[in-house]
Short mmCIF file of C-alpha atoms and ligand atoms in Angstrom, two decimals:
data_model
loop_
_atom_site.label_atom_id
_atom_site.label_comp_id
_atom_site.label_asym_id
_atom_site.label_seq_id
_atom_site.Cartn_x
_atom_site.Cartn_y
_atom_site.Cartn_z
CA MET H 1 20.45 3.08 -16.47
CA LYS H 2 17.05 4.60 -17.31
CA ALA H 3 15.06 6.06 -14.43
CA ILE H 4 12.18 8.44 -13.76
CA ARG H 5 13.02 11.37 -11.53
CA ALA H 6 10.75 14.02 -10.04
CA GLU H 7 12.83 17.06 -10.97
CA ARG H 8 10.98 19.38 -8.63
CA ARG H 9 7.83 19.39 -6.57
CA GLY H 10 4.71 19.52 -8.74
CA ARG H 11 2.16 17.84 -11.02
CA PRO H 12 2.99 14.57 -12.89
CA GLU H 13 4.79 16.48 -15.68
CA VAL H 14 7.73 17.04 -13.29
CA LEU H 15 8.51 13.31 -13.77
CA ALA H 16 11.37 13.19 -16.27
CA LYS H 17 13.16 10.31 -17.96
CA VAL H 18 16.85 10.45 -17.02
CA ASP H 19 20.04 8.44 -17.56
CA LEU H 20 21.82 7.71 -14.29
CA PRO H 21 24.89 5.72 -13.24
CA MET H 22 24.19 2.24 -11.88
CA PRO H 23 23.35 2.27 -8.15
CA GLU H 24 26.21 1.29 -5.86
CA ILE H 25 25.86 -1.30 -3.11
CA ASP H 26 27.42 -1.23 0.32
CA ASP H 27 28.32 -4.34 2.33
CA HIS H 28 24.72 -4.84 3.57
CA ALA H 29 22.82 -4.11 0.34
CA VAL H 30 21.68 -6.01 -2.74
CA LEU H 31 21.50 -4.80 -6.33
CA VAL H 32 18.23 -5.80 -8.01
CA ARG H 33 17.31 -5.65 -11.69
CA LEU H 34 13.65 -4.65 -11.65
CA HIS H 35 11.20 -6.48 -13.91
CA ALA H 36 8.00 -4.84 -12.61
CA ILE H 37 7.43 -1.75 -10.48
CA GLY H 38 4.39 -0.81 -8.40
CA VAL H 39 2.87 2.66 -8.43
CA ASN H 40 1.87 3.53 -4.88
CA TYR H 41 -0.01 6.60 -3.70
CA ALA H 42 3.09 7.24 -1.56
CA ASP H 43 4.91 8.02 -4.87
CA VAL H 44 2.45 10.86 -5.55
CA MET H 45 3.16 12.23 -2.07
CA CYS H 46 6.90 11.85 -2.67
CA ARG H 47 6.62 13.78 -5.97
CA GLU H 48 4.68 16.52 -4.16
CA ALA H 49 7.26 16.63 -1.34
CA ALA H 50 4.45 15.64 1.04
CA HIS H 51 5.75 12.24 2.20
CA PRO H 52 7.11 12.32 5.74
CA SER H 53 9.76 9.60 5.17
CA MET H 54 11.08 10.56 1.72
CA GLN H 55 13.50 13.30 0.77
CA PRO H 56 12.02 16.10 -1.37
CA PRO H 57 12.64 16.27 -5.17
CA PRO H 58 14.85 15.92 -7.09
CA ILE H 59 14.41 12.22 -6.35
CA VAL H 60 13.95 9.01 -8.32
CA VAL H 61 10.41 8.12 -7.23
CA GLY H 62 9.13 4.62 -6.43
CA CYS H 63 8.96 2.44 -3.35
CA GLU H 64 8.15 -1.10 -4.58
CA GLY H 65 8.96 -3.61 -7.28
CA ALA H 66 10.18 -7.08 -8.09
CA GLY H 67 13.12 -8.51 -9.95
CA ILE H 68 16.34 -10.51 -9.75
CA VAL H 69 19.26 -10.02 -7.38
CA GLU H 70 22.33 -9.31 -9.52
CA ALA H 71 24.93 -8.57 -6.84
CA CYS H 72 25.23 -8.75 -3.05
CA GLY H 73 27.32 -6.74 -0.59
CA ALA H 74 30.14 -8.57 1.23
CA ALA H 75 28.13 -8.97 4.47
CA VAL H 76 24.90 -10.23 2.86
CA ARG H 77 24.10 -13.82 3.90
CA ASP H 78 20.38 -14.23 3.05
CA HIS H 79 20.55 -13.56 -0.69
CA GLN H 80 22.62 -14.59 -3.67
CA PRO H 81 22.75 -13.49 -7.30
CA GLY H 82 19.86 -15.01 -9.23
CA ASP H 83 17.35 -14.84 -6.37
CA ARG H 84 13.88 -13.63 -7.32
CA VAL H 85 12.79 -10.94 -4.86
CA GLY H 86 10.12 -8.36 -4.14
CA ILE H 87 11.51 -5.09 -2.80
CA TYR H 88 10.26 -2.30 -0.58
CA SER H 89 12.20 0.96 -0.73
CA PRO H 90 10.96 3.70 1.61
CA PHE H 91 13.89 5.74 0.27
CA GLY H 92 12.45 5.95 -3.28
CA GLY H 93 14.51 4.85 -6.29
CA ALA H 94 12.23 2.15 -7.73
CA TYR H 95 11.14 3.88 -10.98
CA ALA H 96 14.34 2.59 -12.54
CA GLU H 97 15.89 -0.40 -14.27
CA TRP H 98 18.01 -1.22 -11.21
CA ILE H 99 17.80 -0.46 -7.51
CA SER H 100 20.01 -1.03 -4.50
CA VAL H 101 18.28 -1.69 -1.15
CA PRO H 102 19.44 -2.96 2.25
CA ALA H 103 19.27 -6.75 2.02
CA HIS H 104 16.34 -7.15 4.45
CA TYR H 105 14.18 -4.87 2.24
CA ALA H 106 14.37 -7.60 -0.46
CA LEU H 107 12.08 -10.56 0.24
CA PRO H 108 12.20 -13.94 -1.52
CA LEU H 109 9.30 -14.47 -3.91
CA PRO H 110 7.50 -17.83 -3.91
CA ALA H 111 8.48 -19.88 -6.96
CA THR H 112 4.97 -19.53 -8.40
CA MET H 113 4.76 -15.74 -7.97
CA SER H 114 5.37 -13.71 -11.14
CA PHE H 115 7.32 -10.44 -11.05
CA GLU H 116 4.03 -8.63 -11.74
CA ASP H 117 2.41 -10.17 -8.70
CA GLY H 118 5.59 -9.63 -6.69
CA ALA H 119 5.59 -5.90 -7.47
CA ALA H 120 1.91 -5.62 -6.54
CA PHE H 121 2.24 -7.82 -3.46
CA THR H 122 5.40 -7.15 -1.47
CA HIS H 123 4.90 -3.67 -0.03
CA VAL H 124 1.12 -3.56 -0.36
CA TYR H 125 0.23 -6.84 1.36
CA LEU H 126 2.78 -6.23 4.13
CA THR H 127 1.10 -2.86 4.71
CA ALA H 128 -2.32 -4.53 4.75
CA TYR H 129 -1.08 -7.23 7.13
CA HIS H 130 0.47 -4.86 9.68
CA ALA H 131 -2.44 -2.40 9.48
CA LEU H 132 -4.92 -5.18 10.23
CA ARG H 133 -3.02 -7.43 12.57
CA THR H 134 -0.13 -5.53 14.23
CA LEU H 135 -1.87 -2.19 14.75
CA GLY H 136 -5.53 -3.12 14.22
CA ARG H 137 -5.47 -6.30 16.38
CA ALA H 138 -7.85 -7.90 13.88
CA GLN H 139 -10.11 -10.63 15.31
CA VAL H 140 -12.22 -13.30 13.65
CA GLY H 141 -15.73 -11.88 13.22
CA ASP H 142 -14.67 -8.23 13.42
CA ARG H 143 -16.73 -5.86 11.35
CA LEU H 144 -14.13 -3.98 9.33
CA PHE H 145 -14.51 -0.77 7.32
CA ILE H 146 -11.88 0.00 4.64
CA SER H 147 -11.67 3.31 2.79
CA ALA H 148 -10.49 3.48 -0.86
CA ALA H 149 -11.35 -0.21 -0.90
CA ALA H 150 -11.15 -0.62 -4.69
CA GLY H 151 -7.50 0.53 -4.81
CA GLY H 152 -4.22 -1.35 -4.58
CA LEU H 153 -4.12 -1.44 -0.79
CA GLY H 154 -7.91 -1.64 -0.42
CA THR H 155 -8.27 -4.81 -2.48
CA ALA H 156 -5.39 -6.40 -0.54
CA ILE H 157 -7.11 -5.62 2.77
CA LEU H 158 -10.41 -7.03 1.49
CA GLN H 159 -8.69 -10.32 0.60
CA LEU H 160 -6.92 -10.59 3.96
CA ALA H 161 -10.13 -9.75 5.79
CA LYS H 162 -11.87 -12.62 4.02
CA ALA H 163 -8.95 -14.98 4.73
CA TRP H 164 -9.14 -14.04 8.42
CA SER H 165 -12.95 -14.43 8.63
CA MET H 166 -13.78 -10.78 9.16
CA GLU H 167 -16.91 -9.09 7.87
CA ALA H 168 -15.76 -6.39 5.43
CA ILE H 169 -17.54 -3.17 4.59
CA ALA H 170 -15.87 -1.52 1.60
CA GLY H 171 -15.87 2.26 1.27
CA VAL H 172 -15.40 3.77 -2.20
CA GLY H 173 -15.64 7.14 -3.92
CA SER H 174 -17.72 6.22 -6.99
CA ASP H 175 -20.49 3.95 -8.21
CA GLU H 176 -18.11 2.51 -10.84
CA LYS H 177 -15.93 1.27 -7.98
CA ARG H 178 -19.00 -0.07 -6.19
CA SER H 179 -19.79 -2.18 -9.29
CA PHE H 180 -16.13 -3.23 -9.60
CA LEU H 181 -16.12 -4.54 -6.01
CA ALA H 182 -19.55 -6.16 -6.41
CA GLY H 183 -18.00 -8.00 -9.36
CA LEU H 184 -15.29 -9.29 -7.01
CA GLY H 185 -18.00 -10.62 -4.67
CA VAL H 186 -17.87 -7.90 -1.98
CA GLU H 187 -21.26 -7.78 -0.29
CA HIS H 188 -21.25 -4.45 1.56
CA VAL H 189 -20.08 -1.39 -0.36
CA VAL H 190 -20.67 2.23 0.71
CA ASN H 191 -20.10 5.16 -1.68
CA TYR H 192 -18.87 7.80 0.76
CA ARG H 193 -19.14 10.62 -1.78
CA ARG H 194 -22.85 10.01 -2.31
CA GLU H 195 -24.28 8.13 0.69
CA ASP H 196 -24.67 8.98 4.38
CA VAL H 197 -21.82 6.84 5.77
CA ALA H 198 -22.98 6.93 9.40
CA SER H 199 -26.48 5.66 8.65
CA ARG H 200 -25.25 3.03 6.16
CA LEU H 201 -22.77 1.71 8.76
CA ALA H 202 -25.46 1.66 11.44
CA GLU H 203 -27.73 -0.28 9.07
CA ILE H 204 -25.07 -2.86 8.10
CA THR H 205 -23.79 -3.39 11.67
CA ALA H 206 -27.21 -3.39 13.40
CA GLY H 207 -26.39 -0.11 15.14
CA GLN H 208 -23.04 -1.25 16.59
CA GLY H 209 -20.60 0.42 14.19
CA PRO H 210 -17.39 -1.13 12.83
CA ASP H 211 -14.99 -2.84 15.28
CA LEU H 212 -12.03 -1.91 13.10
CA VAL H 213 -11.50 0.85 10.53
CA ILE H 214 -8.51 1.02 8.17
CA GLU H 215 -8.54 4.59 6.92
CA THR H 216 -6.54 6.10 4.02
CA VAL H 217 -8.49 9.21 2.99
CA GLY H 218 -8.55 11.56 6.01
CA GLY H 219 -10.63 14.73 6.38
CA GLU H 220 -14.38 14.48 6.85
CA LEU H 221 -14.52 10.74 6.16
CA PHE H 222 -12.08 10.13 9.01
CA GLU H 223 -14.22 12.19 11.38
CA THR H 224 -17.39 10.33 10.44
CA LEU H 225 -15.68 6.96 10.92
CA GLN H 226 -14.23 7.99 14.26
CA ARG H 227 -17.72 8.81 15.50
CA ALA H 228 -19.16 5.59 14.03
CA LEU H 229 -16.72 3.18 15.77
CA ALA H 230 -18.13 0.34 17.88
CA PRO H 231 -17.37 0.25 21.62
CA LEU H 232 -13.69 -0.77 22.08
CA GLY H 233 -13.23 -0.13 18.35
CA ARG H 234 -9.84 0.42 16.67
CA LEU H 235 -9.17 3.07 14.05
CA VAL H 236 -5.93 2.87 12.08
CA THR H 237 -4.74 5.66 9.79
CA VAL H 238 -2.69 4.22 6.93
CA GLY H 239 -2.81 7.15 4.49
CA VAL H 240 -4.16 10.62 3.78
CA ALA H 241 -4.97 10.52 0.05
CA GLY H 242 -7.63 13.23 0.45
CA GLY H 243 -4.93 15.64 1.62
CA ILE H 244 -6.62 16.74 4.88
CA GLU H 245 -4.83 15.36 7.96
CA PRO H 246 -7.01 13.20 10.22
CA ARG H 247 -7.81 14.72 13.61
CA PRO H 248 -8.22 11.99 16.23
CA ASP H 249 -10.42 13.39 19.01
CA VAL H 250 -9.79 12.17 22.56
CA GLY H 251 -13.35 12.94 23.69
CA THR H 252 -14.86 10.89 20.85
CA LEU H 253 -12.41 8.02 21.40
CA LEU H 254 -13.04 8.08 25.16
CA SER H 255 -16.80 7.88 24.62
CA LYS H 256 -16.17 4.49 22.89
CA SER H 257 -13.13 3.43 24.89
CA ALA H 258 -11.58 3.21 21.42
CA VAL H 259 -7.98 2.96 20.18
CA TYR H 260 -6.38 5.16 17.54
CA ALA H 261 -3.16 4.15 15.73
CA ALA H 262 -1.19 5.28 12.67
CA LEU H 263 0.87 2.87 10.56
CA ASN H 264 4.18 3.71 8.92
CA LEU H 265 5.54 0.47 7.44
CA SER H 266 9.03 1.96 7.09
CA VAL H 267 9.27 2.13 10.90
CA ILE H 268 8.56 -1.62 11.15
CA PHE H 269 11.26 -2.37 8.55
CA ALA H 270 13.78 -0.07 10.22
CA ARG H 271 13.07 -0.58 13.93
CA LYS H 272 10.99 -3.78 14.35
CA ARG H 273 12.42 -5.83 11.51
CA GLU H 274 11.84 -9.11 13.37
CA LEU H 275 8.12 -8.68 12.53
CA ILE H 276 8.74 -8.88 8.77
CA PRO H 277 9.83 -12.53 8.15
CA PRO H 278 6.85 -14.17 9.96
CA SER H 279 4.35 -11.84 8.30
CA TRP H 280 5.96 -12.47 4.90
CA ARG H 281 5.74 -16.25 5.44
CA ASP H 282 2.04 -15.99 6.36
CA LEU H 283 1.31 -13.86 3.30
CA CYS H 284 3.25 -16.14 0.93
CA ASP H 285 1.45 -19.22 2.31
CA LEU H 286 -1.91 -17.55 1.61
CA TYR H 287 -0.72 -16.55 -1.88
CA MET H 288 0.41 -20.11 -2.67
CA LYS H 289 -2.97 -21.46 -1.54
CA GLY H 290 -4.65 -19.02 -3.95
CA THR H 291 -6.36 -17.13 -1.09
CA LEU H 292 -4.49 -13.93 -1.93
CA GLN H 293 -4.15 -12.71 -5.51
CA PRO H 294 -3.16 -9.11 -6.28
CA VAL H 295 -5.72 -7.27 -8.39
CA ILE H 296 -3.71 -5.61 -11.17
CA GLY H 297 -5.83 -2.97 -12.85
CA HIS H 298 -3.48 -1.02 -15.12
CA ARG H 299 -0.10 -1.48 -16.81
CA PHE H 300 2.22 1.21 -18.21
CA ARG H 301 5.76 1.40 -19.55
CA LEU H 302 8.25 2.97 -17.12
CA ASP H 303 8.52 6.06 -19.33
CA GLU H 304 4.73 6.51 -19.01
CA ALA H 305 5.00 7.09 -15.25
CA ALA H 306 3.43 10.56 -15.51
CA ALA H 307 0.31 9.06 -17.12
CA ALA H 308 0.19 6.44 -14.36
CA HIS H 309 0.28 9.19 -11.74
CA GLU H 310 -2.47 11.13 -13.57
CA LEU H 311 -4.63 8.02 -13.45
CA LEU H 312 -3.98 7.31 -9.76
CA GLU H 313 -4.76 10.91 -8.78
CA SER H 314 -7.91 11.02 -10.93
CA ARG H 315 -9.50 8.46 -8.55
CA ARG H 316 -10.48 6.38 -11.61
CA SER H 317 -8.00 3.54 -11.10
CA THR H 318 -9.02 0.19 -9.66
CA GLY H 319 -6.60 -2.31 -8.17
CA LYS H 320 -2.89 -1.87 -8.61
CA ILE H 321 -1.05 0.16 -11.26
CA LEU H 322 2.26 -1.30 -12.52
CA LEU H 323 5.16 0.05 -14.57
CA PHE H 324 7.49 -2.06 -16.72
CA PRO H 325 11.11 -1.02 -17.40
N1 NAP V 1 1.21 3.73 6.08
C1 NAP V 1 1.97 3.09 5.22
O1 NAP V 1 3.03 2.56 5.57
C2 NAP V 1 1.53 3.03 3.81
C3 NAP V 1 2.16 2.17 2.90
C4 NAP V 1 1.66 2.12 1.59
C5 NAP V 1 0.59 2.93 1.22
N2 NAP V 1 0.03 3.77 2.11
C6 NAP V 1 -1.13 4.60 1.77
O2 NAP V 1 -2.19 3.73 1.42
C7 NAP V 1 -3.13 4.43 0.61
C8 NAP V 1 -3.51 3.60 -0.58
O3 NAP V 1 -2.41 3.54 -1.48
P1 NAP V 1 -2.59 2.89 -2.91
O4 NAP V 1 -1.28 3.04 -3.59
O5 NAP V 1 -3.19 1.54 -2.79
O6 NAP V 1 -3.61 3.89 -3.62
P2 NAP V 1 -5.08 3.59 -4.13
O7 NAP V 1 -5.94 3.29 -2.95
O8 NAP V 1 -5.05 2.61 -5.25
O9 NAP V 1 -5.49 5.00 -4.75
C9 NAP V 1 -5.74 6.10 -3.94
C10 NAP V 1 -7.25 6.19 -3.67
O10 NAP V 1 -7.47 7.15 -2.64
C11 NAP V 1 -8.78 7.66 -2.76
N3 NAP V 1 -8.79 9.13 -2.64
C12 NAP V 1 -9.54 9.83 -1.76
N4 NAP V 1 -9.36 11.14 -1.91
C13 NAP V 1 -8.48 11.29 -2.93
C14 NAP V 1 -7.93 12.43 -3.58
N5 NAP V 1 -8.24 13.70 -3.19
N6 NAP V 1 -7.08 12.24 -4.59
C15 NAP V 1 -6.75 11.00 -4.98
N7 NAP V 1 -7.24 9.88 -4.40
C16 NAP V 1 -8.10 10.02 -3.39
C17 NAP V 1 -9.31 7.23 -4.14
O11 NAP V 1 -10.24 6.17 -3.91
P3 NAP V 1 -11.82 6.53 -3.77
O12 NAP V 1 -12.16 7.31 -5.01
O13 NAP V 1 -12.46 5.20 -3.71
O14 NAP V 1 -11.92 7.36 -2.54
C18 NAP V 1 -8.07 6.71 -4.84
O15 NAP V 1 -8.38 5.74 -5.80
C19 NAP V 1 -2.46 5.76 0.25
O16 NAP V 1 -3.01 6.77 1.08
C20 NAP V 1 -1.00 5.52 0.57
O17 NAP V 1 -0.31 6.71 0.86
C21 NAP V 1 0.48 3.81 3.39
#
């Protein structure tokens, strides 16, 4: 089968098209023929050997996609050949025509969900859900700040926040992204590369600060947001796209009686798997009602994966980037 492998640690040009044997399945796994594949910032970190849960290159990159179950291991009860599924693979392997994953990492797609939507939805909306609800303890009426809000995960969080009656404040790194989100009807947008985030947050929240922050950039932005939290606020790290590790500060958190948490979805799949089916049902219900709809910004062929990575790292992408085998 055709696949894209990061041959060594490095820039996008280390992504090479390779021919590999078909993946094997053990008794508890399913073999899925992928019809659409998501490009996640985690794939960039995997390529750069900077992802804590993925083995360093050489590795077939990719952690999400959607397709059809073609074969099931002897012990698999919840799937059968022909099922349409979305997959999450924290082990990599998704930039390929076929992938094998443990059966509970393959989730049934609603009949009305396309493979495109499935690839953009499965991993990303589960991440958004567990960041907001499981770690962030999201409440109706919370004032929520989201960094990189125009991206794949950011747009998913904005939609869930609206569905759950929260007041969203979107943080972005350019005025083009501000206009993009304004076009999607987002009222409060802060450009954190140009504006004073602390004073804009104080203005929007009448001096209180955000009750909940979902943070994916790190560095200076993280520190500003930590200081800006409302009393009893919650700050959840979900990523570090800016490359500078966040530094939660006990003194600052104590001064707000605030909570800090860090999400790793792979831990929920591996160690708290009972949380996945109910969250997946909630998300699929909201999708079928039309409340959630992945924002797909860019489409590439699988063999254009390097160009897709260039785009994601350039900070010029909006919404989700997909690859097609
Ligand atoms: N914890 C988990 O289990 C989990 C699961 C999935 C994804 N994630 C994380 O969630 C985040 C979002 O992923 P995504 O795939 O949806 O990506 P994305 O948000 O579509 O794209 C990444 C965005 O990060 C921002 N960014 C800030 N500094 C950057 C830099 N130096 N280089 C590149 N981008 C930078 C950019 O937005 P602005 O220009 O607007 O700042 C960029 O568009 C990533 O950090 C990813 O690792 C975590």
